[in-house]
PDB file of C-alpha atoms in Angstrom:
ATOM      1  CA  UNK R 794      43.253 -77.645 -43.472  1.00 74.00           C
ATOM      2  CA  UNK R 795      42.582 -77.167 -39.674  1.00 88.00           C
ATOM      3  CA  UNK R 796      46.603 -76.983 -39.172  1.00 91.00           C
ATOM      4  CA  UNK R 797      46.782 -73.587 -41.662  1.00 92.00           C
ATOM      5  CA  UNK R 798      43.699 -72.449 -40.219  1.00 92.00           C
ATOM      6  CA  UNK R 799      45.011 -72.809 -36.433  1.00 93.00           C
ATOM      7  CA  UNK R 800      48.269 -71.439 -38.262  1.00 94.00           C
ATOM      8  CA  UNK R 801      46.560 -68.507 -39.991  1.00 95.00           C
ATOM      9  CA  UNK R 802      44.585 -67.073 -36.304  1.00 94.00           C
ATOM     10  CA  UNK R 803      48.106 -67.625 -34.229  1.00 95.00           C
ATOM     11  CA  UNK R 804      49.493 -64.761 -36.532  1.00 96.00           C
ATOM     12  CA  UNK R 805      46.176 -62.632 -36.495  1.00 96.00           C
ATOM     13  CA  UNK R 806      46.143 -63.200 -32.490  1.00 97.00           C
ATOM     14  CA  UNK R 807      50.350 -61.828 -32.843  1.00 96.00           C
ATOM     15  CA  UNK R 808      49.809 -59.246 -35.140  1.00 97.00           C
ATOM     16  CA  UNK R 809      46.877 -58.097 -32.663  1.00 97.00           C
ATOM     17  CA  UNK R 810      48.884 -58.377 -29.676  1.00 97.00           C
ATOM     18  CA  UNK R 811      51.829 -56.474 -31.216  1.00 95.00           C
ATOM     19  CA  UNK R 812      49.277 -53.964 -32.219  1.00 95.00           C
ATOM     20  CA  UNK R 813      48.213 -53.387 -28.650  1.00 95.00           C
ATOM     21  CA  UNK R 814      51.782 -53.312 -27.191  1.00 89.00           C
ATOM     22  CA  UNK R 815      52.403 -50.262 -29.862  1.00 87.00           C
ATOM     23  CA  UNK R 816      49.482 -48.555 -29.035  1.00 90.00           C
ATOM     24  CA  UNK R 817      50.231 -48.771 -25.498  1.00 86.00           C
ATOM     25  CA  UNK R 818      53.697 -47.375 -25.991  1.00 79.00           C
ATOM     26  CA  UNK R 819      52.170 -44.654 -28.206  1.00 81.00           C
ATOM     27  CA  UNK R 820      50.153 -43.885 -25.065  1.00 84.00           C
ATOM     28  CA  UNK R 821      52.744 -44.210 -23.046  1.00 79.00           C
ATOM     29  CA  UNK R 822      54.429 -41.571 -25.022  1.00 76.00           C
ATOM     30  CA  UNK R 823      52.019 -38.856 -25.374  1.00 79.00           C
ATOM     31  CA  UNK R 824      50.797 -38.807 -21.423  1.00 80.00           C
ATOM     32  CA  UNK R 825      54.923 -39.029 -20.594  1.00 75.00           C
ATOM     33  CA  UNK R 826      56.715 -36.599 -22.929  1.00 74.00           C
ATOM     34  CA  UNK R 827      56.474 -33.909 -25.777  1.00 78.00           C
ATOM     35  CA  UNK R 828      57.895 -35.099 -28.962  1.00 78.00           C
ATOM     36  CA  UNK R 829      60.960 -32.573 -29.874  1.00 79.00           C
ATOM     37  CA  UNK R 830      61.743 -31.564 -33.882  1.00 81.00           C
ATOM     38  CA  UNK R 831      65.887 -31.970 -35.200  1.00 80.00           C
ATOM     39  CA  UNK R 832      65.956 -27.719 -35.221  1.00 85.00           C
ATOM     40  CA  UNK R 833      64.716 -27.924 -31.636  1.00 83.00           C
ATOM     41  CA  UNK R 834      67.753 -30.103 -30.483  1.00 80.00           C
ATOM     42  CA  UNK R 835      70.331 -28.350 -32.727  1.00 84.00           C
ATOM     43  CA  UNK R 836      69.584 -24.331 -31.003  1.00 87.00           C
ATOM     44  CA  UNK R 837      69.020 -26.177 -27.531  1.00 84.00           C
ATOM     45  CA  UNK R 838      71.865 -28.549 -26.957  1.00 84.00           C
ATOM     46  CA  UNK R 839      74.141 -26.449 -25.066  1.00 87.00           C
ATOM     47  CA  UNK R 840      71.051 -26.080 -22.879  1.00 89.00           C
ATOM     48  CA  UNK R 841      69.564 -29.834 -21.834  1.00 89.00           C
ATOM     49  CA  UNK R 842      71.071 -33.207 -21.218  1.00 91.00           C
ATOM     50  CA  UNK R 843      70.739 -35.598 -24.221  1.00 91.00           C
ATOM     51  CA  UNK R 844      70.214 -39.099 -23.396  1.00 93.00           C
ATOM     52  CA  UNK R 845      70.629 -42.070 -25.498  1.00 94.00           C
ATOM     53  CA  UNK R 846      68.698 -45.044 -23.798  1.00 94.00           C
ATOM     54  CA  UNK R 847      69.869 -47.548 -26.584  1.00 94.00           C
ATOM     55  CA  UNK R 848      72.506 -50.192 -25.734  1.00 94.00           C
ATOM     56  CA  UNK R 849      75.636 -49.775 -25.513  1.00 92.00           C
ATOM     57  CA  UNK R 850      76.805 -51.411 -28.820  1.00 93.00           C
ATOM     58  CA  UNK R 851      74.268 -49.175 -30.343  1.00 93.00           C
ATOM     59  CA  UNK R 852      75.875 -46.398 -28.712  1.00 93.00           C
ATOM     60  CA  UNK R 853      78.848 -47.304 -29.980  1.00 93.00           C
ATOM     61  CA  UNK R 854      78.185 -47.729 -33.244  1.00 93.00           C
ATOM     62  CA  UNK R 855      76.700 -43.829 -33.788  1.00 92.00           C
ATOM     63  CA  UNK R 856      75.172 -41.408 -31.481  1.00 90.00           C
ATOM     64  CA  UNK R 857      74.432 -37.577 -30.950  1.00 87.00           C
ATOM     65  CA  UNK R 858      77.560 -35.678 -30.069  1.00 87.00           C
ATOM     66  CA  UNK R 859      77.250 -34.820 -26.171  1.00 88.00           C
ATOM     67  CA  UNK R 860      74.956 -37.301 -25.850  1.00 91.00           C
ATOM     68  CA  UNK R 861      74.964 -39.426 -22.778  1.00 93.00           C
ATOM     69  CA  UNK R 862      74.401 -43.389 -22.759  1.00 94.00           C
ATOM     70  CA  UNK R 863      72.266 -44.678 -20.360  1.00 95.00           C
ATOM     71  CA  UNK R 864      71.108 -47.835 -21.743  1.00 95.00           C
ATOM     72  CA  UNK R 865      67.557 -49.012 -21.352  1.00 93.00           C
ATOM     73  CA  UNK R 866      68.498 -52.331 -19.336  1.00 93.00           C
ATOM     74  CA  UNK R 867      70.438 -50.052 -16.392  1.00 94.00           C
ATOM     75  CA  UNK R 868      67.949 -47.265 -16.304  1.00 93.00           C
ATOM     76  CA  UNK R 869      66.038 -48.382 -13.266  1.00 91.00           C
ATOM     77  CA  UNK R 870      69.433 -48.002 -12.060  1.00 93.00           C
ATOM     78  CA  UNK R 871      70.534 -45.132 -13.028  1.00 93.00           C
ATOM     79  CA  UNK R 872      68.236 -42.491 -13.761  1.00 89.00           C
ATOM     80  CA  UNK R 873      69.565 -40.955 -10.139  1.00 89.00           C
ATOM     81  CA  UNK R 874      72.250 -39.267 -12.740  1.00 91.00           C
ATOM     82  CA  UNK R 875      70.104 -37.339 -14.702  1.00 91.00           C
ATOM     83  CA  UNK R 876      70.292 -33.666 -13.362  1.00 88.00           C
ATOM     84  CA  UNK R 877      67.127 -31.970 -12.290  1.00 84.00           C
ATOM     85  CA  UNK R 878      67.890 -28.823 -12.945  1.00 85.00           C
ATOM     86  CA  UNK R 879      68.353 -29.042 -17.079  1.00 86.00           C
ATOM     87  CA  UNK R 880      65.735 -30.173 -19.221  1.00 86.00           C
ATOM     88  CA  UNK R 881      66.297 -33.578 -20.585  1.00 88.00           C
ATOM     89  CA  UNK R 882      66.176 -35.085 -24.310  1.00 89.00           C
ATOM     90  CA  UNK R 883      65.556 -38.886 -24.590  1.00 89.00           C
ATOM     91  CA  UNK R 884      66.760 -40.629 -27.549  1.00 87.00           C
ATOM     92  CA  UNK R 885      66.369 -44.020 -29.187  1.00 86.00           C
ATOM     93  CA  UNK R 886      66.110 -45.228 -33.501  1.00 85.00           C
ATOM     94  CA  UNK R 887      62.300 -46.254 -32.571  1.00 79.00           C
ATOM     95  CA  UNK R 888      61.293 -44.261 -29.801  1.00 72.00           C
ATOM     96  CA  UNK R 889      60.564 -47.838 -27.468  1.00 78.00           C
ATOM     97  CA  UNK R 890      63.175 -47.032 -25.247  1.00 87.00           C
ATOM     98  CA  UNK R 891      62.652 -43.352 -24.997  1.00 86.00           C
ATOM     99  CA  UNK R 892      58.808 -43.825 -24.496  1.00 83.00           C
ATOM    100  CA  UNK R 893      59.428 -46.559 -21.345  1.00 86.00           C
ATOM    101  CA  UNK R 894      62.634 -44.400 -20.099  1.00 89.00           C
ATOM    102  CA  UNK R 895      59.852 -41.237 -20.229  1.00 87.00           C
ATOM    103  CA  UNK R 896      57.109 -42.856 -18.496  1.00 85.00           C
ATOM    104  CA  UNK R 897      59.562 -44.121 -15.505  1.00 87.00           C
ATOM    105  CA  UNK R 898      61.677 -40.375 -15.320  1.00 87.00           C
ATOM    106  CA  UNK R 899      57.480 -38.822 -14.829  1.00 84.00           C
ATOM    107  CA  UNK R 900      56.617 -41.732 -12.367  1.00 81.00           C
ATOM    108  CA  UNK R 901      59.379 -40.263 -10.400  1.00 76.00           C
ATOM    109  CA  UNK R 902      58.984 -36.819 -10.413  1.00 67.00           C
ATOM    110  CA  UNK R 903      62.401 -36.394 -11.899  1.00 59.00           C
ATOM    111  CA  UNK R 904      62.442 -33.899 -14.705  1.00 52.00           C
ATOM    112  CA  UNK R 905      60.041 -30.728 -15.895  1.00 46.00           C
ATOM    113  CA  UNK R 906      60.250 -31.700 -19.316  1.00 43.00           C
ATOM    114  CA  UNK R 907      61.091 -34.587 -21.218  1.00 43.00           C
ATOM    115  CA  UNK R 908      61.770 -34.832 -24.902  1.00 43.00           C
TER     116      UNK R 908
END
């Protein structure tokens, strides 16, 4: 009996934990970018740079046409490419990636507006 209940507060202690790390992202989020609808994309994409922080395989498999891939694990890296002067569009399926990509584009004064 002590086994399941030791068992049973590990996963409430997890699911807690998880719920924390979500809520910080969700933070993270709203302080480092402004959410941006399908319609919006479609009539701007000519204007901004579109880029897909999901890995490479990912990539692969299906992204936005135009889009760029600059995967999560190099972005540290690489975020030097992103042009200043357009407006940039983060993408990822769960908005994880975009969220931490946002948050380290506004640390460095990079972009006006992030998506």
């Amino acid at each position: 009996m002590n086994i399941l209940l030791f068992l049973l507060a590990l996963i409430a202690i997890g699911l807690v934990a998880y719920g924390i790390y979500l809520l910080v992202l969700w933070v993270m989020r709203k302080q480092s970018a402004e959410m941006a609808e399908s319609h919006e994309i479609r009539e701007n994409i000519r204007k901004v740079q579109i880029i897909d922080v999901r890995e490479t395989p990912e990539f692969d498999a299906k992204h936005i046409l135009g889009a760029r891939s600059i995967p999560m694990s190099q972005f540290k890296q690489r975020f030097r490419e992103i042009r200043k002067d357009k407006p940039v569009y983060l993408y990822d399926d769960a908005l994880n990636y975009a969220s931490r990509a946002a948050n380290i584009l506004k640390k460095k004064a990079m972009i006006r507006f992030i998506s």
